Short mmCIF file of C-alpha atoms and ligand atoms in Angstrom, two decimals:
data_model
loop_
_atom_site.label_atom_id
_atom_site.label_comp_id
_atom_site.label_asym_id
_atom_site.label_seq_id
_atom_site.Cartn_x
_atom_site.Cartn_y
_atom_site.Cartn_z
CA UNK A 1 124.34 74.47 75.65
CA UNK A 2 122.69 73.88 79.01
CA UNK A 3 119.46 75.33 79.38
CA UNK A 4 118.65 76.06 82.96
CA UNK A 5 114.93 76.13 84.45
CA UNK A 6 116.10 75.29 87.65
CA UNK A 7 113.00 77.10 90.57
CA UNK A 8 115.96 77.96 92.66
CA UNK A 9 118.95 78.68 93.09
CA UNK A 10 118.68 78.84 89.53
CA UNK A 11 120.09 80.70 86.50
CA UNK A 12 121.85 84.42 86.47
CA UNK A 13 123.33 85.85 83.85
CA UNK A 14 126.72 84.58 81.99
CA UNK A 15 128.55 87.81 82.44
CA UNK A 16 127.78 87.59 86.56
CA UNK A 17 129.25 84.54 86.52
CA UNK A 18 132.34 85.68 84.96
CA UNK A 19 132.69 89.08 86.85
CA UNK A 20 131.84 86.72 89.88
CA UNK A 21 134.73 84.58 89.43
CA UNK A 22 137.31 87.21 88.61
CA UNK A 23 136.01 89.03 92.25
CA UNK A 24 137.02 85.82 94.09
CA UNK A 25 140.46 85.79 92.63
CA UNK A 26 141.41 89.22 92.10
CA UNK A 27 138.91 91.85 93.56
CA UNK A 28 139.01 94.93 92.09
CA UNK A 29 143.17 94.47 91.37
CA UNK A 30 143.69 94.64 95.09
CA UNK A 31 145.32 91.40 94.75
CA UNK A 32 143.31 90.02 97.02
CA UNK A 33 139.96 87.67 96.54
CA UNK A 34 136.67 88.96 97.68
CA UNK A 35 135.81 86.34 100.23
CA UNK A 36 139.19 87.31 102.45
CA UNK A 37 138.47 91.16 102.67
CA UNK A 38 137.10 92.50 106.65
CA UNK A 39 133.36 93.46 105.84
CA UNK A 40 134.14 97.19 107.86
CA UNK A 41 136.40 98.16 105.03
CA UNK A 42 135.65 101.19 102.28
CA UNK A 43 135.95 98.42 99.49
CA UNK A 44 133.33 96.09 101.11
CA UNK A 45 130.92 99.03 102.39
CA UNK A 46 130.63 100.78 99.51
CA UNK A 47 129.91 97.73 97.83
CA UNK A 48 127.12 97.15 99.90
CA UNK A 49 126.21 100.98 99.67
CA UNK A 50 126.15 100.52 96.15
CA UNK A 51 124.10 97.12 96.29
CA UNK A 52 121.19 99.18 98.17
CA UNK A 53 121.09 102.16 96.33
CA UNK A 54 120.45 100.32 93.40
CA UNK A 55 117.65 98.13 94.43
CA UNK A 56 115.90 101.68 95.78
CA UNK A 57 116.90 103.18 92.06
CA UNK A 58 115.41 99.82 89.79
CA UNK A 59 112.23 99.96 92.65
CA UNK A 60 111.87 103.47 92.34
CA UNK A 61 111.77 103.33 96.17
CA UNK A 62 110.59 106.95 98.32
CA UNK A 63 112.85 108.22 100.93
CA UNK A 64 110.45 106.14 103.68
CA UNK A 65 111.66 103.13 102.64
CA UNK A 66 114.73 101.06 103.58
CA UNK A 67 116.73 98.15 102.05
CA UNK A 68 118.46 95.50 104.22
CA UNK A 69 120.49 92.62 103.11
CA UNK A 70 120.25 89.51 105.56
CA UNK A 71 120.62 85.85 106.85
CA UNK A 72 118.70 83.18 107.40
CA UNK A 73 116.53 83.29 103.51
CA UNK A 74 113.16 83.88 103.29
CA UNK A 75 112.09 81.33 105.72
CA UNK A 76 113.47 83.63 108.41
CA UNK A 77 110.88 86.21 107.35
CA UNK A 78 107.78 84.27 107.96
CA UNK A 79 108.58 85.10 111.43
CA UNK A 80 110.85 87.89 111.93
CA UNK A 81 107.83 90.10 110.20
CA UNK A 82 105.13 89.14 112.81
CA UNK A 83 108.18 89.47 115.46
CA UNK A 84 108.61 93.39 114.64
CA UNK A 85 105.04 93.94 113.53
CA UNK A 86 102.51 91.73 115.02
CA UNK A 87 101.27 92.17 119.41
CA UNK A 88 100.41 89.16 121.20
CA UNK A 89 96.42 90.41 121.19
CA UNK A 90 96.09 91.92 117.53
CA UNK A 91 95.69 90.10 114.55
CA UNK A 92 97.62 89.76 111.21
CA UNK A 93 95.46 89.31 107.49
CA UNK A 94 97.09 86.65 105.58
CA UNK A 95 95.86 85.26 102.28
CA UNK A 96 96.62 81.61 102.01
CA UNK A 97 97.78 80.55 98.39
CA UNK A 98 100.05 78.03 99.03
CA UNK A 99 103.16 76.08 100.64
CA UNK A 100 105.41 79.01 101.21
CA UNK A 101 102.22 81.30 102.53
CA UNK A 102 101.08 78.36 104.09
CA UNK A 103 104.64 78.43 106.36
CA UNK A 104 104.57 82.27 106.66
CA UNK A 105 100.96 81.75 108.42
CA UNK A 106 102.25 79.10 110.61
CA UNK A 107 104.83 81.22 111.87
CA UNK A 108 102.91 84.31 112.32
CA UNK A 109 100.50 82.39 115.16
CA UNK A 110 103.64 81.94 117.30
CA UNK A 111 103.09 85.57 117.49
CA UNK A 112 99.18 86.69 117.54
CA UNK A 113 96.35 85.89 115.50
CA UNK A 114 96.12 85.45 112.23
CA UNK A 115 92.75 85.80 110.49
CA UNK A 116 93.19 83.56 106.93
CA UNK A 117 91.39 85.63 104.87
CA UNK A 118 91.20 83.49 101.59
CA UNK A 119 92.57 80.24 100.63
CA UNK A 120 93.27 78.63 97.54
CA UNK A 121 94.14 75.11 99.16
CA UNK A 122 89.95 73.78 98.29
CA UNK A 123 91.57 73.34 94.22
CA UNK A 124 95.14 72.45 94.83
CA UNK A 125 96.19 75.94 94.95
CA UNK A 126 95.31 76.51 91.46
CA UNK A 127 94.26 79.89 91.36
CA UNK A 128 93.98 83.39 93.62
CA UNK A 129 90.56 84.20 95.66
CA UNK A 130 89.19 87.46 94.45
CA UNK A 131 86.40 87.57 96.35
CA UNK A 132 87.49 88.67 99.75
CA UNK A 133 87.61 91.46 102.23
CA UNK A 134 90.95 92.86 104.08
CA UNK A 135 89.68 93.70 107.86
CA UNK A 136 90.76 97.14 108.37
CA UNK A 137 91.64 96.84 112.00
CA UNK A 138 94.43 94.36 111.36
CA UNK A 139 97.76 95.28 111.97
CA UNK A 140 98.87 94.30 108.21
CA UNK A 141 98.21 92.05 105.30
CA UNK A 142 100.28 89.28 103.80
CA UNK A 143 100.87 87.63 101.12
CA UNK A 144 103.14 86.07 98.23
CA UNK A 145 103.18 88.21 94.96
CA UNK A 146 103.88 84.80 92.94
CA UNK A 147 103.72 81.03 93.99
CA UNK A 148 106.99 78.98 93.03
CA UNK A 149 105.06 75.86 93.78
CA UNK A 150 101.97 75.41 92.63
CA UNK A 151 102.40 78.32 89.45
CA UNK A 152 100.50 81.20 90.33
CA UNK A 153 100.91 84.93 90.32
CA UNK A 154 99.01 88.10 91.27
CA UNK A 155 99.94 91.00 89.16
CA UNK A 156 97.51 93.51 91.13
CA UNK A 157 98.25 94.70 94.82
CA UNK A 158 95.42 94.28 96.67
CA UNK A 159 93.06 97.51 98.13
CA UNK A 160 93.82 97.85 101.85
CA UNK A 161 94.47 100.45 103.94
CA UNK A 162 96.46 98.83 106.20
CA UNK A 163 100.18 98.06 106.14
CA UNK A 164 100.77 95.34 102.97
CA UNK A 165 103.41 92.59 103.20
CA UNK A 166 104.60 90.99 100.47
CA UNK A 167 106.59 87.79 100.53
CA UNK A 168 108.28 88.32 96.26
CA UNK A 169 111.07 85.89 96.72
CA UNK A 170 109.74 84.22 93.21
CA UNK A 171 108.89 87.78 91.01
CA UNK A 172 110.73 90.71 92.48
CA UNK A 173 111.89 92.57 89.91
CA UNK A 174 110.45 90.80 87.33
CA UNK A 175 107.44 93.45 86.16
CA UNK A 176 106.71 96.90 87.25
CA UNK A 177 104.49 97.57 90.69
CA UNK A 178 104.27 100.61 93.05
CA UNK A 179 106.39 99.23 95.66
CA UNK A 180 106.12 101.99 97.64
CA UNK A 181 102.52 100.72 98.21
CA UNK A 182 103.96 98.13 100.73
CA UNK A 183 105.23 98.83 104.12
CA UNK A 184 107.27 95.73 104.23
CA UNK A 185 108.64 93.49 100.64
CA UNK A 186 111.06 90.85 101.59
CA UNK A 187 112.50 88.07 98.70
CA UNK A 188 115.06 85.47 99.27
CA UNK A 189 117.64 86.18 96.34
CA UNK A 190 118.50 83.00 94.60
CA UNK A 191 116.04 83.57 92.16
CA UNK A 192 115.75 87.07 90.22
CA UNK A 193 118.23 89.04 92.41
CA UNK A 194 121.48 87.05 92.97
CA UNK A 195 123.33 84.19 94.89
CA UNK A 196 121.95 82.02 97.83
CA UNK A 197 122.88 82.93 101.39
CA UNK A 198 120.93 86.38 101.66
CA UNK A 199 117.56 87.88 101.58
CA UNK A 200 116.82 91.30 100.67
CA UNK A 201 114.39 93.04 102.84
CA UNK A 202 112.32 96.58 101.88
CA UNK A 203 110.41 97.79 105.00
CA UNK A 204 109.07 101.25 105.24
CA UNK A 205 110.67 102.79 108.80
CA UNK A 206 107.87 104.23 110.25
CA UNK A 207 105.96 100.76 110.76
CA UNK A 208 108.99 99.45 112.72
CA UNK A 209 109.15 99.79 116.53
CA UNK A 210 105.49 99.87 117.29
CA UNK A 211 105.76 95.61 118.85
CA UNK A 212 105.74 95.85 122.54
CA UNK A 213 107.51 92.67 122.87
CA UNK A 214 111.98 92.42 123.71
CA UNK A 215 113.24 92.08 120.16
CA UNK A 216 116.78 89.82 119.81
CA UNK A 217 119.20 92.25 117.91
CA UNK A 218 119.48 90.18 114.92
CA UNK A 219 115.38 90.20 114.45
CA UNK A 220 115.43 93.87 115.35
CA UNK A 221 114.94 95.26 111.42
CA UNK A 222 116.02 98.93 113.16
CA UNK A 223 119.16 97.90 114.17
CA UNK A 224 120.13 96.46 110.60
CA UNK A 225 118.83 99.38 109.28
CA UNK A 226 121.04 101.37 111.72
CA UNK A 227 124.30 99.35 110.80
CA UNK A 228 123.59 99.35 107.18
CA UNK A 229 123.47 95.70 106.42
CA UNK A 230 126.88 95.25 108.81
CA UNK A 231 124.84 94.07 112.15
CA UNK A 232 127.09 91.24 112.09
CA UNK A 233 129.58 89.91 109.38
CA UNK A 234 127.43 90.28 106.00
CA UNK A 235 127.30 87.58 103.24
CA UNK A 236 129.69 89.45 101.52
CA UNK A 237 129.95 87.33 98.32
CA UNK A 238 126.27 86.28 98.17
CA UNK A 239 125.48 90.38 98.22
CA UNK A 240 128.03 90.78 95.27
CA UNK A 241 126.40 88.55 93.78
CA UNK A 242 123.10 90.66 93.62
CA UNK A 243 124.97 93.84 92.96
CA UNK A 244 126.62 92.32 89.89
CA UNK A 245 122.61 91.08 88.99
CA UNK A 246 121.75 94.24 89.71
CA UNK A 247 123.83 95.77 87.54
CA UNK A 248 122.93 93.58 84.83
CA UNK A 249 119.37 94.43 85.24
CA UNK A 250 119.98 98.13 85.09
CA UNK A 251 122.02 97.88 81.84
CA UNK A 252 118.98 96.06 80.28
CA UNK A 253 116.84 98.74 80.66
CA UNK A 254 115.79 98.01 84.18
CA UNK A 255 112.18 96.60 85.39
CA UNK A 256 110.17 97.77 82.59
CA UNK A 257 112.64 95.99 79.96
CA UNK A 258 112.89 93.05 81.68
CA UNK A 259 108.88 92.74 82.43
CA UNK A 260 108.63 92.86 78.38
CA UNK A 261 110.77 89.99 77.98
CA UNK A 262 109.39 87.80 80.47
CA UNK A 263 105.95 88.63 78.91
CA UNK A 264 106.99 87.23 75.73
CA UNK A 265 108.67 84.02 77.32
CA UNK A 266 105.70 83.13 79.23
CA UNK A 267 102.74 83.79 76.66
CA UNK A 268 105.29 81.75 73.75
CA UNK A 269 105.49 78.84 76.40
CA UNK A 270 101.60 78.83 77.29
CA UNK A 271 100.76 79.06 74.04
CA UNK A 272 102.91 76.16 72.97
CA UNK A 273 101.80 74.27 75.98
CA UNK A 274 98.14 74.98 75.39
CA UNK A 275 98.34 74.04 71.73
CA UNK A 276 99.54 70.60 72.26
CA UNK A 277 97.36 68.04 73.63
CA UNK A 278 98.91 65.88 75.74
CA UNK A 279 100.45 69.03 78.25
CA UNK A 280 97.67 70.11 80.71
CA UNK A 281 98.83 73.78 82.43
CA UNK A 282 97.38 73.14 86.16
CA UNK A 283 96.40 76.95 87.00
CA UNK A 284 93.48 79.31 85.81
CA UNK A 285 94.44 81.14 82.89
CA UNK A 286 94.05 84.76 84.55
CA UNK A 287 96.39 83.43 87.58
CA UNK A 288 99.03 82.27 85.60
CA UNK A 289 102.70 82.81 86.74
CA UNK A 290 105.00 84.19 84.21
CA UNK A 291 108.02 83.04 86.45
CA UNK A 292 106.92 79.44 87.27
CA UNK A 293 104.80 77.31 84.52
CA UNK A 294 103.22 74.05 86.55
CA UNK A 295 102.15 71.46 83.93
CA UNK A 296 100.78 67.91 83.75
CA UNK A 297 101.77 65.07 80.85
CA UNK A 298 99.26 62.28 81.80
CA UNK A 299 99.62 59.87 78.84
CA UNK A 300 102.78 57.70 80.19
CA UNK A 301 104.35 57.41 76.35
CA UNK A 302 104.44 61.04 75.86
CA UNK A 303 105.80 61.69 79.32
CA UNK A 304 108.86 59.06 78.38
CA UNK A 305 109.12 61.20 75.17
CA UNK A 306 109.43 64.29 76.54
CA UNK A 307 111.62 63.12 79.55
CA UNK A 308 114.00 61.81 77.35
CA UNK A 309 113.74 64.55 75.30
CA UNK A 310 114.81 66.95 77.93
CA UNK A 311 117.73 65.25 79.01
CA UNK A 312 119.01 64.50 75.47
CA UNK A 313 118.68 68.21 74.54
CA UNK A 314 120.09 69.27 78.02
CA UNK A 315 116.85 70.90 79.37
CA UNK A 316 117.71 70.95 83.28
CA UNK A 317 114.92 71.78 86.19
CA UNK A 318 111.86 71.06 84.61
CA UNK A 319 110.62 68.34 86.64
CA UNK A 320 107.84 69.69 89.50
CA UNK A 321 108.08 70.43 92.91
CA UNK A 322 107.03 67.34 95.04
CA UNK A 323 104.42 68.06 96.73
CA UNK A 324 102.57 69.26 92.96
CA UNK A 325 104.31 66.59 90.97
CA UNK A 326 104.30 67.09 87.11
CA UNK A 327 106.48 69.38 85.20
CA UNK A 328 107.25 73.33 86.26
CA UNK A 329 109.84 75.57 84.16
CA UNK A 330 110.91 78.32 85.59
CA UNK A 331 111.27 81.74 83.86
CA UNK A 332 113.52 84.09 85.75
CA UNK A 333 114.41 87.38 84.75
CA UNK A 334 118.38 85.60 83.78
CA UNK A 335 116.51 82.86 81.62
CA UNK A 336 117.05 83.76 77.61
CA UNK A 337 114.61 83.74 75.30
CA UNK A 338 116.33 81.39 73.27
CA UNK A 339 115.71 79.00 76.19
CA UNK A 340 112.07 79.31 76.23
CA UNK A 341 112.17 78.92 71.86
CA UNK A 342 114.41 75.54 72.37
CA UNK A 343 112.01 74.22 74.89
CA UNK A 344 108.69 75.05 72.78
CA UNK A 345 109.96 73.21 69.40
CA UNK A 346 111.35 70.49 71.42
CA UNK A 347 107.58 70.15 72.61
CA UNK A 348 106.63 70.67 68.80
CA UNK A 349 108.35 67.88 68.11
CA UNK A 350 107.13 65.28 70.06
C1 PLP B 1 107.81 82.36 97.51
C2 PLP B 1 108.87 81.75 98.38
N1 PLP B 1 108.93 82.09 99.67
C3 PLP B 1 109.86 81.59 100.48
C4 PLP B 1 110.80 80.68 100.04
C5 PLP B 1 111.82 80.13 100.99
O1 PLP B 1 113.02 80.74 100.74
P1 PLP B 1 114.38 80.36 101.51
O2 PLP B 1 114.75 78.99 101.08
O3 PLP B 1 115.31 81.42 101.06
O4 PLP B 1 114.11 80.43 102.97
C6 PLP B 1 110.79 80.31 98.68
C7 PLP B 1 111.79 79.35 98.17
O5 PLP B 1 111.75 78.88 97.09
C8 PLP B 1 109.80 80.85 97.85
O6 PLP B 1 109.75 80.52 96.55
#
């Protein structure tokens, strides 16, 4: 058995796979495959009805809130949000925890200014500023719920009266929040929702429109809203993907299931890790990611060990990201338990 830790794309869960597979050979006994059906058809709309309305049920979304499936991964967010929210003369909050943040606020000043509110990047990114204060006069607040990089993640949504954005491409739907709390959520979805190739966006409608500035179509989150995920031609298979995850998810008992299980994978890994000299966790305890654990092995002969270890006992993805170097394992929602056990008395045994 392969056990995957990839970051991303990474694991889903077997019986998506398999349902998967069958769609592109057979969907739904229409005889014909998934990828060769015309998006503006009742099979493929109601799919993608069905896609939305469950991500609004598992979020416990409000009727003010929207959910769009689109292109272009989460990359394309760090600057189609200050595109529909952010005037040339007002200012955007951002909190600065690492790489991907780091991208989003380089984006953002194509658009306005962005007032960095806190940063991290002084200790590597190793843990989330608590001391800091949210102007109120700034036209919203961003930030990434969990760091894929560096291993961080903040369980609390910050105090602000003013719109919240949330960049949860690493942690959506991994542990219960208010989401209703944010005015926009956006998440690529090759990690806890589905297959690469689309991003799921939650924006609350009344924020949208306000931008004085010519908006493209395609950046124009109205007009998505308006053609319900069929602007253009949709990733059709990618957002099949997600419904089948989706699905999965709901069967489990939903968010508050899954948050249980991912509790007990993380604290059995940290434990292990911080019972075993030789492994060094990088991040402050209280800031710890439960989806992505950064390590260091800095004795060369127990690195080799554990190395080899991994690939003899088919451990896949648990080498860092390279800008951190070291060792991360990922923990999404799709990874077993089981995984998490063979990893721990594989380190036990070293
Ligand atoms: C937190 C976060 N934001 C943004 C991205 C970029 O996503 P994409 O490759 O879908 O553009 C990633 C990718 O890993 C991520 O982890």
């Amino acid at each position: 058995m392969v056990h995957n830790f990839n970051a991303g794309p990474s694991i889903l869960p077997r019986e998506v796979y398999e349902e998967a597979a069958q769609a592109i050979l057979n969907y739904k006994e229409t005889g014909l495959s998934i990828l060769e059906i015309g998006h503006r058809t009742t099979l493929i709309e109601s799919m993608v009805d069905e896609t939305v309305n469950l991500v609004k049920d598992l979020m416990k979304l409000d009727a003010d809130h929207e959910v769009v499936f689109l292109h272009g991964g989460a990359t394309t967010q760090f600057f189609q949000v200050p595109m529909n929210l952010l005037n040339e003369n007002q200012t955007a909050a951002y909190l600065d925890c690492g790489v991907w943040g780091t991208k989003a606020i380089k984006e953002a000043r194509l658009f306005g200014n962005v007032d960095v509110v806190a940063s991290s990047k002084d200790e590597n990114y190793t843990y989330i500023p608590k001391d800091y204060k949210i102007p109120g006069d700034a036209a919203y607040f961003h930030y990434t719920t969990n760091n894929t990089i560096e291993g961080t993640e903040m369980f609390s949504i910050p105090e602000t009266n003013i719109p919240l954005v949330a960049d949860m491409s690493s942690d959506i739907l991994s542990h219960e929040m208010d989401f209703n709390r944010f005015a926009l959520i956006y998440a690529g979805a090759q990690k806890n929702i589905g297959a690469t190739g689309v991003n799921m966006v939650v924006v609350r409608k009344d924020i949208l429109g306000k931008v004085n500035r010519k908006l493209p179509g395609m950046m124009d989150y109205r007009q998505h809203i308006e053609n319900r995920s069929m602007l253009n031609t949709p990733p059709v298979f990618a957002i099949y993907v997600c419904l089948l995850t989706l699905r999965w998810l709901k069967k489990l008992g939903g968010v508050s299931a899954i948050e249980k299980i991912n509790i007990e994978k993380a604290h059995l890994l940290y434990k292990t890790l911080d019972a075993r000299e030789g492994f060094e966790p990088t991040v402050a305890v209280e800031d710890r990611s439960r989806m992505n654990v950064v390590f260091l092995i800095k004795d060369p002969a127990l690195e080799k060990k554990f190395q080899d270890a991994c690939r003899e006992q088919k451990m896949i993805g648990v080498k860092g990201h390279r800008s951190v170097g070291g060792y991360r394992v990922s923990l999404y929602n799709a990874l077993p338990l089981d995984s998490v056990k063979a990893l721990t008395s594989l380190i036990n045994q070293l």
